[in-house]
mmCIF file of C-alpha atoms and ligand atoms in Angstrom:
data_model
loop_
_atom_site.group_PDB
_atom_site.id
_atom_site.type_symbol
_atom_site.label_atom_id
_atom_site.label_comp_id
_atom_site.label_asym_id
_atom_site.label_seq_id
_atom_site.Cartn_x
_atom_site.Cartn_y
_atom_site.Cartn_z
ATOM 1 C CA MET Y 1 -2.549 -45.857 -31.720
ATOM 2 C CA ALA Y 2 -3.615 -45.561 -28.103
ATOM 3 C CA GLU Y 3 0.088 -44.536 -27.253
ATOM 4 C CA ALA Y 4 0.327 -42.277 -29.887
ATOM 5 C CA ILE Y 5 -3.014 -40.259 -28.373
ATOM 6 C CA ALA Y 6 -1.889 -40.505 -25.079
ATOM 7 C CA SER Y 7 1.403 -39.100 -25.973
ATOM 8 C CA ALA Y 8 -0.175 -36.362 -28.041
ATOM 9 C CA LEU Y 9 -2.606 -35.355 -25.075
ATOM 10 C CA VAL Y 10 0.185 -35.298 -22.457
ATOM 11 C CA GLN Y 11 3.139 -34.083 -24.392
ATOM 12 C CA THR Y 12 1.287 -31.041 -26.169
ATOM 13 C CA GLY Y 13 0.006 -30.154 -22.599
ATOM 14 C CA CYS Y 14 -3.770 -30.667 -24.031
ATOM 15 C CA CYS Y 15 -4.420 -32.902 -20.946
ATOM 16 C CA ASP Y 16 -2.547 -33.337 -17.563
ATOM 17 C CA PRO Y 17 -1.170 -36.738 -17.124
ATOM 18 C CA TRP Y 18 -3.374 -37.119 -14.150
ATOM 19 C CA ASP Y 19 -6.610 -36.573 -16.181
ATOM 20 C CA VAL Y 20 -5.701 -39.443 -18.404
ATOM 21 C CA ILE Y 21 -6.466 -43.202 -17.566
ATOM 22 C CA ALA Y 22 -5.116 -46.047 -20.003
ATOM 23 C CA CYS Y 23 -6.460 -49.385 -20.191
ATOM 24 C CA ASP Y 24 -4.694 -52.065 -21.733
ATOM 25 C CA ARG Y 25 -4.710 -55.758 -20.517
ATOM 26 C CA ASP Y 26 -0.817 -56.157 -21.322
ATOM 27 C CA ALA Y 27 1.299 -55.386 -18.081
ATOM 28 C CA ALA Y 28 4.120 -54.496 -19.977
ATOM 29 C CA ARG Y 29 2.368 -52.035 -21.955
ATOM 30 C CA ARG Y 30 0.747 -50.444 -19.048
ATOM 31 C CA GLU Y 31 4.204 -50.155 -17.299
ATOM 32 C CA LEU Y 32 5.478 -48.455 -20.641
ATOM 33 C CA LEU Y 33 2.401 -45.990 -20.653
ATOM 34 C CA ALA Y 34 2.847 -45.085 -16.951
ATOM 35 C CA LYS Y 35 6.476 -44.386 -17.054
ATOM 36 C CA GLN Y 36 6.841 -42.771 -20.488
ATOM 37 C CA TYR Y 37 3.714 -40.500 -20.042
ATOM 38 C CA GLY Y 38 2.997 -40.461 -16.413
ATOM 39 C CA VAL Y 39 -0.528 -41.336 -16.978
ATOM 40 C CA ALA Y 40 -2.769 -43.647 -14.873
ATOM 41 C CA VAL Y 41 -3.309 -47.108 -15.930
ATOM 42 C CA THR Y 42 -5.541 -49.953 -15.354
ATOM 43 C CA ASP Y 43 -6.143 -53.411 -16.490
ATOM 44 C CA ASP Y 44 -9.862 -53.094 -15.401
ATOM 45 C CA VAL Y 45 -11.928 -51.514 -18.332
ATOM 46 C CA LYS Y 46 -14.931 -50.976 -16.032
ATOM 47 C CA GLN Y 47 -12.834 -48.827 -13.706
ATOM 48 C CA ALA Y 48 -12.004 -46.747 -16.585
ATOM 49 C CA VAL Y 49 -15.396 -46.380 -17.693
ATOM 50 C CA ARG Y 50 -16.721 -45.556 -14.128
ATOM 51 C CA THR Y 51 -13.865 -42.867 -13.876
ATOM 52 C CA ALA Y 52 -13.643 -41.256 -17.263
ATOM 53 C CA ARG Y 53 -16.323 -39.163 -19.231
ATOM 54 C CA THR Y 54 -14.782 -39.348 -22.510
ATOM 55 C CA LEU Y 55 -13.516 -42.711 -23.641
ATOM 56 C CA VAL Y 56 -11.370 -43.213 -26.705
ATOM 57 C CA LEU Y 57 -11.999 -46.665 -28.043
ATOM 58 C CA ALA Y 58 -8.571 -47.678 -29.665
ATOM 59 C CA VAL Y 59 -8.845 -51.439 -29.778
ATOM 60 C CA LYS Y 60 -8.568 -53.530 -33.323
ATOM 61 C CA PRO Y 61 -12.038 -53.359 -35.111
ATOM 62 C CA GLN Y 62 -12.608 -57.040 -34.696
ATOM 63 C CA ASP Y 63 -12.271 -56.567 -30.660
ATOM 64 C CA LEU Y 64 -14.535 -53.501 -30.492
ATOM 65 C CA ASP Y 65 -17.827 -55.358 -30.080
ATOM 66 C CA ALA Y 66 -16.790 -57.405 -27.305
ATOM 67 C CA LEU Y 67 -15.288 -54.397 -25.492
ATOM 68 C CA LEU Y 68 -18.636 -52.639 -26.146
ATOM 69 C CA ALA Y 69 -20.740 -55.530 -24.947
ATOM 70 C CA GLU Y 70 -18.604 -55.659 -21.512
ATOM 71 C CA ILE Y 71 -18.965 -51.912 -20.945
ATOM 72 C CA ARG Y 72 -22.526 -51.319 -22.301
ATOM 73 C CA PRO Y 73 -24.226 -51.595 -18.763
ATOM 74 C CA LEU Y 74 -22.024 -49.022 -17.480
ATOM 75 C CA LEU Y 75 -22.397 -46.468 -20.243
ATOM 76 C CA THR Y 76 -24.611 -43.429 -19.453
ATOM 77 C CA THR Y 77 -25.547 -40.232 -21.270
ATOM 78 C CA ARG Y 78 -22.541 -38.553 -19.589
ATOM 79 C CA HIS Y 79 -20.098 -40.515 -21.645
ATOM 80 C CA LEU Y 80 -18.641 -39.401 -24.900
ATOM 81 C CA LEU Y 81 -17.179 -42.608 -27.003
ATOM 82 C CA VAL Y 82 -14.588 -41.661 -29.546
ATOM 83 C CA SER Y 83 -13.913 -44.671 -31.783
ATOM 84 C CA ILE Y 84 -10.920 -44.860 -33.930
ATOM 85 C CA ALA Y 85 -11.513 -48.219 -35.280
ATOM 86 C CA ALA Y 86 -11.186 -48.469 -38.989
ATOM 87 C CA GLY Y 87 -14.404 -49.435 -40.703
ATOM 88 C CA LYS Y 88 -16.703 -49.123 -37.536
ATOM 89 C CA THR Y 89 -19.394 -46.906 -38.662
ATOM 90 C CA LEU Y 90 -21.357 -44.845 -36.303
ATOM 91 C CA ALA Y 91 -24.611 -46.963 -36.864
ATOM 92 C CA ALA Y 92 -22.601 -49.930 -35.732
ATOM 93 C CA LEU Y 93 -21.273 -48.224 -32.737
ATOM 94 C CA LYS Y 94 -24.618 -47.347 -31.933
ATOM 95 C CA ARG Y 95 -25.853 -50.748 -32.234
ATOM 96 C CA ALA Y 96 -23.173 -51.989 -29.835
ATOM 97 C CA ALA Y 97 -22.717 -49.228 -27.442
ATOM 98 C CA GLY Y 98 -26.835 -48.329 -27.016
ATOM 99 C CA ASP Y 99 -28.380 -45.097 -27.076
ATOM 100 C CA LYS Y 100 -27.032 -43.598 -23.998
ATOM 101 C CA PRO Y 101 -23.550 -42.470 -25.049
ATOM 102 C CA ARG Y 102 -22.756 -39.492 -27.467
ATOM 103 C CA LEU Y 103 -20.826 -40.903 -30.233
ATOM 104 C CA VAL Y 104 -17.663 -39.801 -32.579
ATOM 105 C CA ARG Y 105 -16.053 -41.512 -35.058
ATOM 106 C CA VAL Y 106 -12.322 -40.485 -35.743
ATOM 107 C CA MET Y 107 -9.771 -41.634 -38.206
ATOM 108 C CA PRO Y 108 -6.270 -40.483 -36.998
ATOM 109 C CA ASN Y 109 -3.046 -41.551 -38.325
ATOM 110 C CA LEU Y 110 0.301 -42.639 -36.634
ATOM 111 C CA ALA Y 111 2.027 -39.349 -37.130
ATOM 112 C CA LEU Y 112 0.085 -38.116 -34.230
ATOM 113 C CA MET Y 113 3.171 -39.445 -32.215
ATOM 114 C CA VAL Y 114 5.286 -36.691 -33.843
ATOM 115 C CA GLN Y 115 2.576 -33.977 -33.389
ATOM 116 C CA GLU Y 116 1.891 -33.860 -37.166
ATOM 117 C CA GLY Y 117 -1.186 -36.096 -37.283
ATOM 118 C CA MET Y 118 -3.987 -36.035 -39.585
ATOM 119 C CA SER Y 119 -7.375 -36.714 -37.875
ATOM 120 C CA VAL Y 120 -10.867 -36.772 -39.513
ATOM 121 C CA PHE Y 121 -13.854 -37.201 -37.641
ATOM 122 C CA CYS Y 122 -17.586 -37.264 -37.812
ATOM 123 C CA ALA Y 123 -20.462 -37.210 -35.119
ATOM 124 C CA ALA Y 124 -23.380 -38.874 -34.409
ATOM 125 C CA ARG Y 125 -26.548 -36.879 -34.060
ATOM 126 C CA ASN Y 126 -26.570 -37.104 -30.441
ATOM 127 C CA ALA Y 127 -23.143 -35.594 -30.315
ATOM 128 C CA LYS Y 128 -23.250 -31.874 -28.859
ATOM 129 C CA PRO Y 129 -21.330 -28.976 -30.224
ATOM 130 C CA ALA Y 130 -19.005 -29.192 -27.234
ATOM 131 C CA ASP Y 131 -18.313 -32.787 -28.120
ATOM 132 C CA ARG Y 132 -17.053 -31.663 -31.756
ATOM 133 C CA LYS Y 133 -15.090 -29.047 -29.924
ATOM 134 C CA LEU Y 134 -13.546 -31.401 -27.345
ATOM 135 C CA VAL Y 135 -12.542 -33.912 -30.128
ATOM 136 C CA ALA Y 136 -10.975 -31.179 -32.511
ATOM 137 C CA GLN Y 137 -9.084 -30.007 -29.517
ATOM 138 C CA LEU Y 138 -7.873 -33.344 -28.384
ATOM 139 C CA PHE Y 139 -6.880 -34.731 -32.137
ATOM 140 C CA GLY Y 140 -5.869 -31.216 -33.086
ATOM 141 C CA SER Y 141 -3.285 -30.798 -30.288
ATOM 142 C CA ALA Y 142 -0.939 -33.139 -32.219
ATOM 143 C CA GLY Y 143 -1.618 -32.227 -35.892
ATOM 144 C CA SER Y 144 -4.482 -31.185 -38.205
ATOM 145 C CA VAL Y 145 -8.078 -32.210 -37.942
ATOM 146 C CA LEU Y 146 -11.114 -32.048 -39.893
ATOM 147 C CA GLU Y 147 -14.679 -32.776 -39.750
ATOM 148 C CA LEU Y 148 -15.997 -34.575 -42.774
ATOM 149 C CA PRO Y 149 -19.275 -36.428 -43.697
ATOM 150 C CA GLU Y 150 -19.190 -40.159 -42.733
ATOM 151 C CA LYS Y 151 -19.649 -41.033 -46.219
ATOM 152 C CA HIS Y 152 -15.945 -39.997 -47.143
ATOM 153 C CA PHE Y 153 -14.530 -42.222 -44.308
ATOM 154 C CA ASP Y 154 -13.330 -45.078 -46.509
ATOM 155 C CA ALA Y 155 -11.451 -42.681 -48.775
ATOM 156 C CA VAL Y 156 -10.035 -40.983 -45.692
ATOM 157 C CA THR Y 157 -8.930 -44.226 -44.206
ATOM 158 C CA ALA Y 158 -7.146 -44.955 -47.409
ATOM 159 C CA LEU Y 159 -5.592 -41.672 -47.730
ATOM 160 C CA SER Y 160 -4.444 -40.297 -44.335
ATOM 161 C CA GLY Y 161 -5.176 -43.388 -42.079
ATOM 162 C CA SER Y 162 -3.043 -45.942 -44.272
ATOM 163 C CA GLY Y 163 -1.171 -43.127 -46.132
ATOM 164 C CA PRO Y 164 1.833 -43.003 -44.095
ATOM 165 C CA ALA Y 165 2.762 -46.462 -45.051
ATOM 166 C CA PHE Y 166 2.265 -45.790 -48.758
ATOM 167 C CA VAL Y 167 4.237 -42.534 -48.247
ATOM 168 C CA ALA Y 168 7.010 -44.697 -46.627
ATOM 169 C CA TYR Y 169 6.923 -47.036 -49.455
ATOM 170 C CA VAL Y 170 7.396 -44.309 -51.866
ATOM 171 C CA MET Y 171 10.346 -43.074 -49.688
ATOM 172 C CA GLN Y 172 11.944 -46.594 -49.640
ATOM 173 C CA ALA Y 173 11.816 -46.442 -53.451
ATOM 174 C CA LEU Y 174 13.515 -43.083 -53.702
ATOM 175 C CA ILE Y 175 16.311 -44.186 -51.092
ATOM 176 C CA ALA Y 176 16.870 -47.525 -53.256
ATOM 177 C CA GLY Y 177 17.029 -45.638 -56.337
ATOM 178 C CA ALA Y 178 19.534 -43.010 -54.719
ATOM 179 C CA THR Y 179 21.810 -45.753 -53.392
ATOM 180 C CA ALA Y 180 21.967 -47.376 -56.969
ATOM 181 C CA LEU Y 181 23.372 -44.033 -57.916
ATOM 182 C CA LYS Y 182 26.013 -44.691 -55.188
ATOM 183 C CA LEU Y 183 24.684 -42.172 -52.687
ATOM 184 C CA PRO Y 184 25.486 -43.499 -49.106
ATOM 185 C CA ARG Y 185 22.281 -45.031 -47.461
ATOM 186 C CA ASP Y 186 22.250 -42.651 -44.518
ATOM 187 C CA ALA Y 187 22.632 -39.501 -46.776
ATOM 188 C CA ALA Y 188 20.048 -40.938 -49.146
ATOM 189 C CA ARG Y 189 17.592 -41.601 -46.167
ATOM 190 C CA LEU Y 190 18.209 -37.944 -44.821
ATOM 191 C CA LEU Y 191 17.723 -36.371 -48.483
ATOM 192 C CA ALA Y 192 14.670 -38.298 -49.101
ATOM 193 C CA GLU Y 193 13.003 -37.576 -45.844
ATOM 194 C CA GLN Y 194 13.786 -33.833 -45.893
ATOM 195 C CA THR Y 195 12.460 -33.551 -49.458
ATOM 196 C CA LEU Y 196 9.163 -35.229 -48.634
ATOM 197 C CA ILE Y 197 8.604 -32.959 -45.525
ATOM 198 C CA GLY Y 198 9.709 -29.851 -47.347
ATOM 199 C CA THR Y 199 7.626 -30.304 -50.250
ATOM 200 C CA GLY Y 200 4.607 -31.031 -48.109
ATOM 201 C CA ILE Y 201 5.141 -28.179 -45.888
ATOM 202 C CA TYR Y 202 5.788 -25.685 -48.850
ATOM 203 C CA LEU Y 203 2.870 -26.794 -50.592
ATOM 204 C CA GLN Y 204 0.645 -26.481 -47.624
ATOM 205 C CA ASN Y 205 2.011 -23.168 -46.588
ATOM 206 C CA THR Y 206 1.911 -21.555 -50.018
ATOM 207 C CA GLY Y 207 -1.406 -23.308 -51.010
ATOM 208 C CA ARG Y 208 0.375 -23.734 -54.343
ATOM 209 C CA ASP Y 209 -1.236 -25.532 -57.103
ATOM 210 C CA THR Y 210 0.721 -28.858 -57.221
ATOM 211 C CA ALA Y 211 0.690 -28.880 -61.250
ATOM 212 C CA ASP Y 212 2.066 -25.355 -61.160
ATOM 213 C CA PHE Y 213 4.567 -26.148 -58.581
ATOM 214 C CA ILE Y 214 5.811 -29.040 -60.749
ATOM 215 C CA GLN Y 215 6.204 -26.794 -63.805
ATOM 216 C CA ALA Y 216 8.082 -24.247 -61.765
ATOM 217 C CA VAL Y 217 10.575 -26.883 -60.548
ATOM 218 C CA ALA Y 218 11.064 -28.364 -64.038
ATOM 219 C CA SER Y 219 12.982 -25.981 -66.227
ATOM 220 C CA PRO Y 220 12.909 -26.941 -69.830
ATOM 221 C CA LYS Y 221 15.487 -29.344 -70.795
ATOM 222 C CA GLY Y 222 16.740 -29.668 -66.958
ATOM 223 C CA THR Y 223 17.040 -32.534 -64.714
ATOM 224 C CA THR Y 224 13.588 -32.388 -63.156
ATOM 225 C CA ALA Y 225 12.132 -32.364 -66.620
ATOM 226 C CA ALA Y 226 14.324 -35.442 -67.619
ATOM 227 C CA GLY Y 227 12.952 -37.259 -64.509
ATOM 228 C CA LEU Y 228 9.269 -36.127 -64.872
ATOM 229 C CA ALA Y 229 9.376 -37.540 -68.505
ATOM 230 C CA VAL Y 230 9.970 -40.906 -66.990
ATOM 231 C CA LEU Y 231 7.403 -40.482 -64.313
ATOM 232 C CA GLU Y 232 4.732 -39.393 -66.913
ATOM 233 C CA LYS Y 233 5.132 -42.385 -69.346
ATOM 234 C CA SER Y 234 5.097 -44.663 -66.123
ATOM 235 C CA ALA Y 235 1.885 -46.105 -64.362
ATOM 236 C CA LEU Y 236 2.626 -44.545 -61.133
ATOM 237 C CA ALA Y 237 -0.301 -42.222 -60.938
ATOM 238 C CA GLN Y 238 -2.636 -45.047 -61.713
ATOM 239 C CA THR Y 239 -0.831 -47.492 -59.356
ATOM 240 C CA LEU Y 240 -1.356 -44.917 -56.488
ATOM 241 C CA ALA Y 241 -4.762 -44.468 -57.485
ATOM 242 C CA GLN Y 242 -5.458 -48.352 -57.530
ATOM 243 C CA THR Y 243 -3.520 -48.463 -53.947
ATOM 244 C CA LEU Y 244 -6.115 -45.992 -52.532
ATOM 245 C CA ALA Y 245 -8.927 -47.663 -54.199
ATOM 246 C CA ALA Y 246 -7.932 -51.210 -52.630
ATOM 247 C CA ALA Y 247 -7.554 -49.643 -49.169
ATOM 248 C CA ALA Y 248 -11.010 -47.837 -49.438
ATOM 249 C CA ALA Y 249 -12.699 -51.020 -50.663
ATOM 250 C CA ARG Y 250 -11.241 -52.997 -47.459
ATOM 251 C CA SER Y 251 -12.468 -50.266 -45.233
ATOM 252 C CA ALA Y 252 -16.078 -50.485 -46.954
ATOM 253 C CA GLU Y 253 -15.694 -54.276 -46.398
ATOM 254 C CA LEU Y 254 -14.728 -53.949 -42.695
ATOM 255 C CA SER Y 255 -17.843 -51.604 -42.442
ATOM 256 C CA LYS Y 256 -20.016 -54.357 -43.565
ATOM 257 C CA ALA Y 257 -18.591 -57.016 -41.317
HETATM 258 N N1 NAP R 1 -2.362 -48.331 -36.995
HETATM 259 C C1 NAP R 1 -2.589 -47.420 -37.515
HETATM 260 O O1 NAP R 1 -1.967 -46.658 -38.199
HETATM 261 C C2 NAP R 1 -4.268 -46.885 -37.344
HETATM 262 C C3 NAP R 1 -4.455 -45.693 -38.008
HETATM 263 C C4 NAP R 1 -5.831 -45.228 -37.745
HETATM 264 C C5 NAP R 1 -6.903 -46.019 -37.115
HETATM 265 N N2 NAP R 1 -6.410 -47.177 -36.446
HETATM 266 C C6 NAP R 1 -7.298 -47.840 -35.557
HETATM 267 O O2 NAP R 1 -6.653 -47.920 -34.232
HETATM 268 C C7 NAP R 1 -7.105 -48.934 -33.664
HETATM 269 C C8 NAP R 1 -5.989 -49.637 -32.852
HETATM 270 O O3 NAP R 1 -5.185 -50.308 -34.076
HETATM 271 P P1 NAP R 1 -3.598 -50.460 -33.479
HETATM 272 O O4 NAP R 1 -2.820 -50.655 -34.659
HETATM 273 O O5 NAP R 1 -2.873 -49.419 -32.378
HETATM 274 O O6 NAP R 1 -3.896 -52.063 -32.757
HETATM 275 P P2 NAP R 1 -3.163 -52.628 -31.477
HETATM 276 O O7 NAP R 1 -1.725 -52.356 -31.489
HETATM 277 O O8 NAP R 1 -3.685 -54.095 -31.621
HETATM 278 O O9 NAP R 1 -3.380 -52.029 -30.362
HETATM 279 C C9 NAP R 1 -4.779 -52.264 -29.542
HETATM 280 C C10 NAP R 1 -4.403 -52.539 -28.066
HETATM 281 O O10 NAP R 1 -5.852 -52.677 -27.342
HETATM 282 C C11 NAP R 1 -5.735 -53.922 -26.523
HETATM 283 N N3 NAP R 1 -7.097 -54.440 -26.255
HETATM 284 C C12 NAP R 1 -7.837 -55.204 -27.090
HETATM 285 N N4 NAP R 1 -8.951 -55.243 -26.334
HETATM 286 C C13 NAP R 1 -8.781 -54.917 -25.249
HETATM 287 C C14 NAP R 1 -9.786 -54.634 -24.040
HETATM 288 N N5 NAP R 1 -11.076 -55.361 -23.983
HETATM 289 N N6 NAP R 1 -9.315 -54.226 -22.846
HETATM 290 C C15 NAP R 1 -8.078 -53.653 -22.788
HETATM 291 N N7 NAP R 1 -7.214 -53.611 -23.716
HETATM 292 C C16 NAP R 1 -7.664 -54.081 -24.948
HETATM 293 C C17 NAP R 1 -4.811 -54.965 -27.407
HETATM 294 O O11 NAP R 1 -4.306 -55.794 -26.447
HETATM 295 P P3 NAP R 1 -3.987 -57.240 -27.145
HETATM 296 O O12 NAP R 1 -2.664 -57.059 -27.927
HETATM 297 O O13 NAP R 1 -3.899 -58.224 -26.041
HETATM 298 O O14 NAP R 1 -5.106 -57.708 -27.997
HETATM 299 C C18 NAP R 1 -3.806 -53.984 -27.855
HETATM 300 O O15 NAP R 1 -2.767 -53.543 -26.954
HETATM 301 C C19 NAP R 1 -7.749 -50.063 -34.614
HETATM 302 O O16 NAP R 1 -9.240 -49.909 -34.464
HETATM 303 C C20 NAP R 1 -7.564 -49.543 -35.875
HETATM 304 O O17 NAP R 1 -8.315 -49.488 -36.974
HETATM 305 C C21 NAP R 1 -4.875 -47.682 -36.719
#
């Protein structure tokens, strides 16, 4: 995710590469980030904290408290902390980081890598309007961004944070179904990809109601209607709802850990 964010910041021109300092303890990762995106790199997190005013925390949730304990003595009121850790609430961040830094929690997704990310954020009470604007600009440079109350974050984590994996799973099933119909695999993949992309863009651009769109594609007794009849009899809608519920429940569990 850190790479996705760094690449978004630099490749969209949102930040100059020399304004970004990436900190990772793995030398190969640092080398890749420096070479690929031209950003400054360091293995010294304290140096990064002394240098930067906006800190994007992109370590695994279970590593975040240790990281914050290490940098807490260096944190001041001039720092804005932006955490992308799943399940780490603003309250937990404040407990670990102290009162001084301003806090924003973001749930991005991996599509940031291709400038089609979906990022949702919520800000702590001490965040300034300029912090919200900066976060919206940073994450909005590589996709859509939305501010929502924190109470929605488990659902957000399930739908857009974990969602790319669920959509890829559906795509995988469509490709398998098409290859069973003897469509070559490469062609099936292209057709599935473009159909998902095209449908998403069409619905987003037109704002059309999904039920109305489905009805418009499905002419009576046509091919789409034949397929839809199977879908409607299946448990797919229920299974997808259960998938999101399980991911949201795990996010809630992580919040309590
Ligand atoms: N993956 C997603 O699609 C997604 C979506 C939304 C949000 N998130 C959130 O994004 C965060 C990162 O996820 P990820 O999948 O990118 O994890 P990841 O691949 O494990 O990346 C985290 C990186 O941070 C490094 N690191 C850990 N502690 C460090 C420290 N103290 N100083 C410097 N570097 C340190 C890790 O190094 P080591 O390998 O040596 O530990 C690793 O290279 C998580 O909190 C996750 O909840 C992920």
